[in-house]
Short mmCIF file of C-alpha atoms and ligand atoms in Angstrom, two decimals:
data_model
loop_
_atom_site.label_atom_id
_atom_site.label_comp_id
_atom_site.label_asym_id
_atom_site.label_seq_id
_atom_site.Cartn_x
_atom_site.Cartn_y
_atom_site.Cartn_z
CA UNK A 1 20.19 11.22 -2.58
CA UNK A 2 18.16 7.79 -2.40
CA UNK A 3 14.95 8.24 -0.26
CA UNK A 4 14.79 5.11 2.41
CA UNK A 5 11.65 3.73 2.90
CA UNK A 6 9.99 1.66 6.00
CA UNK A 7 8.15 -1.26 4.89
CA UNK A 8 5.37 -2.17 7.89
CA UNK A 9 4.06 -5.77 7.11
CA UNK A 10 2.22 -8.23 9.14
CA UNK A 11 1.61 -11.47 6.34
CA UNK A 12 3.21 -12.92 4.00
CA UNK A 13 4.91 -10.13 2.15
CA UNK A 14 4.23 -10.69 -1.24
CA UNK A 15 3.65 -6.68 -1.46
CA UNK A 16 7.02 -5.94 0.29
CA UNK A 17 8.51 -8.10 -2.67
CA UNK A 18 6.92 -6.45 -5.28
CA UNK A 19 8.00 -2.90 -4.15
CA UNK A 20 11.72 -4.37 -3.52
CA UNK A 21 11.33 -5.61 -7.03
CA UNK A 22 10.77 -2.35 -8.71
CA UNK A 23 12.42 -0.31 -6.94
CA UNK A 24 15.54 -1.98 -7.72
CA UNK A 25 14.78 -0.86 -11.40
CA UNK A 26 13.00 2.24 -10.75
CA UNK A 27 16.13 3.50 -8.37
CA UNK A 28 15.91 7.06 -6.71
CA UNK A 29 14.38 4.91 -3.02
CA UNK A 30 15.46 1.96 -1.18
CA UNK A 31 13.77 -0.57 1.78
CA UNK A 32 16.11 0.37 4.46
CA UNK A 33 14.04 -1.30 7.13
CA UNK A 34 11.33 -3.93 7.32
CA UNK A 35 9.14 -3.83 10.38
CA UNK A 36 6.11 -6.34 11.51
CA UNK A 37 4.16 -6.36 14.36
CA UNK A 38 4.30 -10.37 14.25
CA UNK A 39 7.57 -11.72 14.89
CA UNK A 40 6.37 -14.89 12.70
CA UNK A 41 5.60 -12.73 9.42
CA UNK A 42 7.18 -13.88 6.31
CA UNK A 43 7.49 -10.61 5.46
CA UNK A 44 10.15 -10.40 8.13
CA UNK A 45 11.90 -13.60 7.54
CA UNK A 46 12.30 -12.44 3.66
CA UNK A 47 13.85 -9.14 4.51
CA UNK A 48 16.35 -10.44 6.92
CA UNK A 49 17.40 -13.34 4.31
CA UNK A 50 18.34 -10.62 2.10
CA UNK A 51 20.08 -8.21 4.66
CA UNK A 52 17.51 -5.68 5.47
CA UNK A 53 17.04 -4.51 8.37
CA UNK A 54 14.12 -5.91 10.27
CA UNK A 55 12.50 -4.82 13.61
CA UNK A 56 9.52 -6.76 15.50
CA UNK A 57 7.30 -3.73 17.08
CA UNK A 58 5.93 -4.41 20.32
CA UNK A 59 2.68 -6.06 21.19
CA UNK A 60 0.08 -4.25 18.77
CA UNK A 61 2.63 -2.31 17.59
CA UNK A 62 1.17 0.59 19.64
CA UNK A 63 4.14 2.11 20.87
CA UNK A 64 4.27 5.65 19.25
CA UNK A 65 7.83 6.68 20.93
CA UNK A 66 9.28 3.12 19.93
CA UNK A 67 8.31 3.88 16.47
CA UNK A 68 9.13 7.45 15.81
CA UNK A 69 12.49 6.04 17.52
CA UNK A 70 13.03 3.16 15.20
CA UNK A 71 12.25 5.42 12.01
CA UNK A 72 14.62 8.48 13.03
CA UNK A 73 17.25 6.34 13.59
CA UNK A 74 17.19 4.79 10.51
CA UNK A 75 16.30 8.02 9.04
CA UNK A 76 13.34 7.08 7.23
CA UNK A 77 12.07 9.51 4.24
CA UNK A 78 8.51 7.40 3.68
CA UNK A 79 6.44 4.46 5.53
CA UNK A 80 4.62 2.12 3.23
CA UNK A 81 2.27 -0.15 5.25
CA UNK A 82 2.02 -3.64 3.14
CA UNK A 83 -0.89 -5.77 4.46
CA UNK A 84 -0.13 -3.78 7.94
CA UNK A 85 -2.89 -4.70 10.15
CA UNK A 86 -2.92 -2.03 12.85
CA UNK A 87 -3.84 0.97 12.98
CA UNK A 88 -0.56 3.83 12.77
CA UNK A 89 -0.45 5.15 16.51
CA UNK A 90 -1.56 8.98 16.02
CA UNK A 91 1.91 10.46 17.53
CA UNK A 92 3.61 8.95 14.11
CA UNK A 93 0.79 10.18 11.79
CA UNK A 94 1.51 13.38 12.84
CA UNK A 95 5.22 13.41 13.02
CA UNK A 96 5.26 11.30 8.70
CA UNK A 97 2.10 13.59 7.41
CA UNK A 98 1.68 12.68 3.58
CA UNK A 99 4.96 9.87 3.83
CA UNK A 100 2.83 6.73 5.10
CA UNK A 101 0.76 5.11 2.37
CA UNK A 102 -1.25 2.32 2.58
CA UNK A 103 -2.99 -0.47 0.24
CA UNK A 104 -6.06 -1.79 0.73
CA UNK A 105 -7.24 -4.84 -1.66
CA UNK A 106 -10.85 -3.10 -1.93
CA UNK A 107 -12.12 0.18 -3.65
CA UNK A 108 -12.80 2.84 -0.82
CA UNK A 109 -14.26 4.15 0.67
CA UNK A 110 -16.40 0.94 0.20
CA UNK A 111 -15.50 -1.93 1.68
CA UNK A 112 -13.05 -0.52 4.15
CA UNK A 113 -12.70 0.45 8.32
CA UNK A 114 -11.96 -1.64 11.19
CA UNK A 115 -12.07 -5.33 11.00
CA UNK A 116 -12.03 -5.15 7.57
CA UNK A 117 -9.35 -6.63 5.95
CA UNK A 118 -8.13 -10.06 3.65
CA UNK A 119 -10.87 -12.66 2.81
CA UNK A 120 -13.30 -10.41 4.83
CA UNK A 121 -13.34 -8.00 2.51
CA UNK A 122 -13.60 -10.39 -0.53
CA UNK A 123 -16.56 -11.75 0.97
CA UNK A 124 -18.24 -8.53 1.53
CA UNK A 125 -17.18 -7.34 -2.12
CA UNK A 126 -19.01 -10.74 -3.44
CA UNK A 127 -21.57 -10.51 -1.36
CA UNK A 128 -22.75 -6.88 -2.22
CA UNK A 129 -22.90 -7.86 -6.05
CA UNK A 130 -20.82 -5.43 -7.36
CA UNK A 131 -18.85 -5.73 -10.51
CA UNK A 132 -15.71 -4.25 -10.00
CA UNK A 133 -12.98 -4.08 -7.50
CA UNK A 134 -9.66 -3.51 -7.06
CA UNK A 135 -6.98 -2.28 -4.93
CA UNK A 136 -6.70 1.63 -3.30
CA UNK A 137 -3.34 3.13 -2.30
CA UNK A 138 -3.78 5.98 0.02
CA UNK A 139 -2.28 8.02 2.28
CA UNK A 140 -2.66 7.20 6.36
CA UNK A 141 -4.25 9.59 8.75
CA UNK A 142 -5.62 8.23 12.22
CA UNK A 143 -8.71 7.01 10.92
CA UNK A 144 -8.67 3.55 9.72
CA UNK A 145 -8.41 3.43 5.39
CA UNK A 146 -10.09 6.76 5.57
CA UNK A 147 -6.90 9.04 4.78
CA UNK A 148 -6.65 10.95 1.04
CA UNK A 149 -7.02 8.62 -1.95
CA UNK A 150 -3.94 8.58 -4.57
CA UNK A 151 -4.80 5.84 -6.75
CA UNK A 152 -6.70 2.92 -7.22
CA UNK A 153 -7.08 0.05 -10.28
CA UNK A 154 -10.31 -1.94 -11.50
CA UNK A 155 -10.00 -5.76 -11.38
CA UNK A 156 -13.34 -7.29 -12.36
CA UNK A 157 -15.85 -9.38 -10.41
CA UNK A 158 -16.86 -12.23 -11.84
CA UNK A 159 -20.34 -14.21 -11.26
CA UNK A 160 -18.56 -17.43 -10.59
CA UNK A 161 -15.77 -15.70 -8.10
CA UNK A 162 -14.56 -17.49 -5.57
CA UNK A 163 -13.00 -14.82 -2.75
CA UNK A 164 -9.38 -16.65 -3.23
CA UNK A 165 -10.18 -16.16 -7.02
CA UNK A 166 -10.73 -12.47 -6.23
CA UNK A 167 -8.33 -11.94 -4.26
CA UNK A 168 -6.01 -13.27 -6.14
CA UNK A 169 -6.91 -11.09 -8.96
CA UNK A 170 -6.61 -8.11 -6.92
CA UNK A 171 -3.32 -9.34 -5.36
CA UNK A 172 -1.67 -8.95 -8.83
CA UNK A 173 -3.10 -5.29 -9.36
CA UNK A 174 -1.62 -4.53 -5.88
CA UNK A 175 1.57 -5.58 -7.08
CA UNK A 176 1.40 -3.09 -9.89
CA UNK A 177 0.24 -0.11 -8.17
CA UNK A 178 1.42 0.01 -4.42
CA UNK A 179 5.34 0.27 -5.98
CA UNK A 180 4.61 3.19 -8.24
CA UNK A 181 2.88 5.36 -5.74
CA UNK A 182 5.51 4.45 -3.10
CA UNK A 183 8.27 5.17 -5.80
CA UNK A 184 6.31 8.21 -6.68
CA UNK A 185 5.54 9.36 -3.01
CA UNK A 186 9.43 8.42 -1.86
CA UNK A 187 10.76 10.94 -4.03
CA UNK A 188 8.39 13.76 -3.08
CA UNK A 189 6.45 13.55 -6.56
CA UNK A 190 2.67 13.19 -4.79
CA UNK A 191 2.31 14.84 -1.65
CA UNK A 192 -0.67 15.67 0.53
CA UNK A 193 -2.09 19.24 0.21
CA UNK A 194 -4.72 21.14 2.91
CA UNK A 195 -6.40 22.43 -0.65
CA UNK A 196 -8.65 19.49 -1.84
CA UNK A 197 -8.94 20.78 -5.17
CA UNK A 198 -5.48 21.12 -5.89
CA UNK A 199 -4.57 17.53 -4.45
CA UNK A 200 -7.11 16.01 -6.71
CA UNK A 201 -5.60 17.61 -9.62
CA UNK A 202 -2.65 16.51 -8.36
CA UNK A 203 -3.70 12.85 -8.06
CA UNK A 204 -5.18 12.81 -11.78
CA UNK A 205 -2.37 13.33 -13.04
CA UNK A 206 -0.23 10.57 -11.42
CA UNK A 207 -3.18 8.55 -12.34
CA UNK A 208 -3.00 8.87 -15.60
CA UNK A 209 1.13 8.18 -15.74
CA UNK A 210 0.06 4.82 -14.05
CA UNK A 211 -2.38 4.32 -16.71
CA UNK A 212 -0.03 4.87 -19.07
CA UNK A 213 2.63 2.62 -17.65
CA UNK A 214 0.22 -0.42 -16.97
CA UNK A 215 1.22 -3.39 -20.37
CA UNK A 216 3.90 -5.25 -18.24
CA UNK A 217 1.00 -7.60 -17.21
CA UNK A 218 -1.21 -8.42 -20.03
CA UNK A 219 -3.66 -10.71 -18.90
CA UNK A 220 -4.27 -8.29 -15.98
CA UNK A 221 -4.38 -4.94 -18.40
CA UNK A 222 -6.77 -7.54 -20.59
CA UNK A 223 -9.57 -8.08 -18.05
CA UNK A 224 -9.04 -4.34 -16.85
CA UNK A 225 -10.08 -3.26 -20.11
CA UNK A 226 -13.14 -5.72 -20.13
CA UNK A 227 -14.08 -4.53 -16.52
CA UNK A 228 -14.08 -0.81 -17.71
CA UNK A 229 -15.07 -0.93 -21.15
CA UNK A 230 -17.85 -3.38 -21.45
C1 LIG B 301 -2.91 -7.64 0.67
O1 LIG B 301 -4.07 -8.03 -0.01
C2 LIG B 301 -3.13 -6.30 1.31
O2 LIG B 301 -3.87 -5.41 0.54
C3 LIG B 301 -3.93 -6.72 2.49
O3 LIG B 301 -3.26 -7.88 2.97
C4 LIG B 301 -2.65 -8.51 1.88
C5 LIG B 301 -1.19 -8.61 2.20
O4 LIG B 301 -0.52 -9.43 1.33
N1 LIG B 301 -4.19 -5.69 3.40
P1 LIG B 301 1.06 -9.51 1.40
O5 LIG B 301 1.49 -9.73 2.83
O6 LIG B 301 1.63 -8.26 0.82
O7 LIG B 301 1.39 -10.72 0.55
#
């Protein structure tokens, strides 16, 4: 049976694209339903122009029983939030334990939290002087980008970085990564365990099949290798 996933996006959608993208490939899960807290998102306009469903959620899309609503009915297996900016009302944490993932364009738990989020967090990455970022998929509790860590990439930082340079950069490792772990979490294949131990073993593993599955981009996998191995 194909798993249906919610997208929640609230830009552009260039993530939501990326997912559709391989997914189509991948198979085994489907975007069944695009939702945005701003009825202007591209995100939104993009789904609907191919036939998706789309739903706008309600002023800070705070509405816990308008959202468990919306994702029974369209009997929704997983949530991926895609450049969602608010924070997953606690009700619906609860109800999708280990089935909402998030990506955030920064390494956490650095560099993440309230108010932190698109150039922000560029600038605070270039500002601290550190040589490596990248994005982090993990999975959403009620605490903002705090919830268990599944995977994350290194995208170099370079002296002369710009934080549209940067972000850019990172932008295309997001691309890469969010799809997988959604593919990966749709079908039940990562999943969140009480037993830390055993969910980090878990998580190294799927790490490594990532790893493995990385040359489709090779100017990205280029300056990967030069941010880890120089
Ligand atoms: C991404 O960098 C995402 O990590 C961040 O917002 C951006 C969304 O981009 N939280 P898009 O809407 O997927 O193009």
């Amino acid at each position: 049976m194909t798993a249906r996933i919610a997208v929640f996006a609230s830009g552009r959608g260039s993530n939501l694209q990326a997912l559709h993208t391989y997914l189509e490939r991948a198979g085994g899960a489907e975007i069944v339903l695009v939702a945005s807290d701003r009825a202007a998102s591209g995100a939104l306009t993009w789904a609907h122009d191919r036939g998706i469903t789309t739903s706008t959620l309600g002023s800070g899309g705070d509405d816990a029983r308008a959202i468990l609503h919306l994702l029974a009915t369209s009997r929704i297996d997983s949530v991926v939030l895609a450049g969602y900016l608010r924070l997953v009302p606690a009700e619906v944490v609860r109800a999708y334990r280990g089935r909402i993932v998030n990506v955030h364009p920064a390494l956490l738990p650095a560099f993440g939290g309230p108010g932190m989020y698109g150039a922000r967090v560029h600038r605070a990455v270039l500002a601290s002087g550190t040589r490596v970022s990248g994005p982090t998929v993990h999975f959403v509790d009620e605490v903002y980008d705090h919830g268990a860590i599944i995977a994350q990439w290194p995208v170099p930082v370079f002296p002369d970085d710009t934080e549209a340079a940067l972000a850019a950069r990172v932008l295309r490792a997001e691309h890469l990564l969010l799809p997988r772990v959604a593919h990966l979490v749709a079908l039940g294949r990562i999943t969140v365990h009480d037993d830390e131990r055993s969910r980090g073993a878990q998580a190294a593993r799927e790490r490594a099949a990532f790893l493995l599955a990385t040359p489709e981009d090779d100017a990205l996998a280029e300056s990967m290798a030069g941010a880890v191995g120089a």
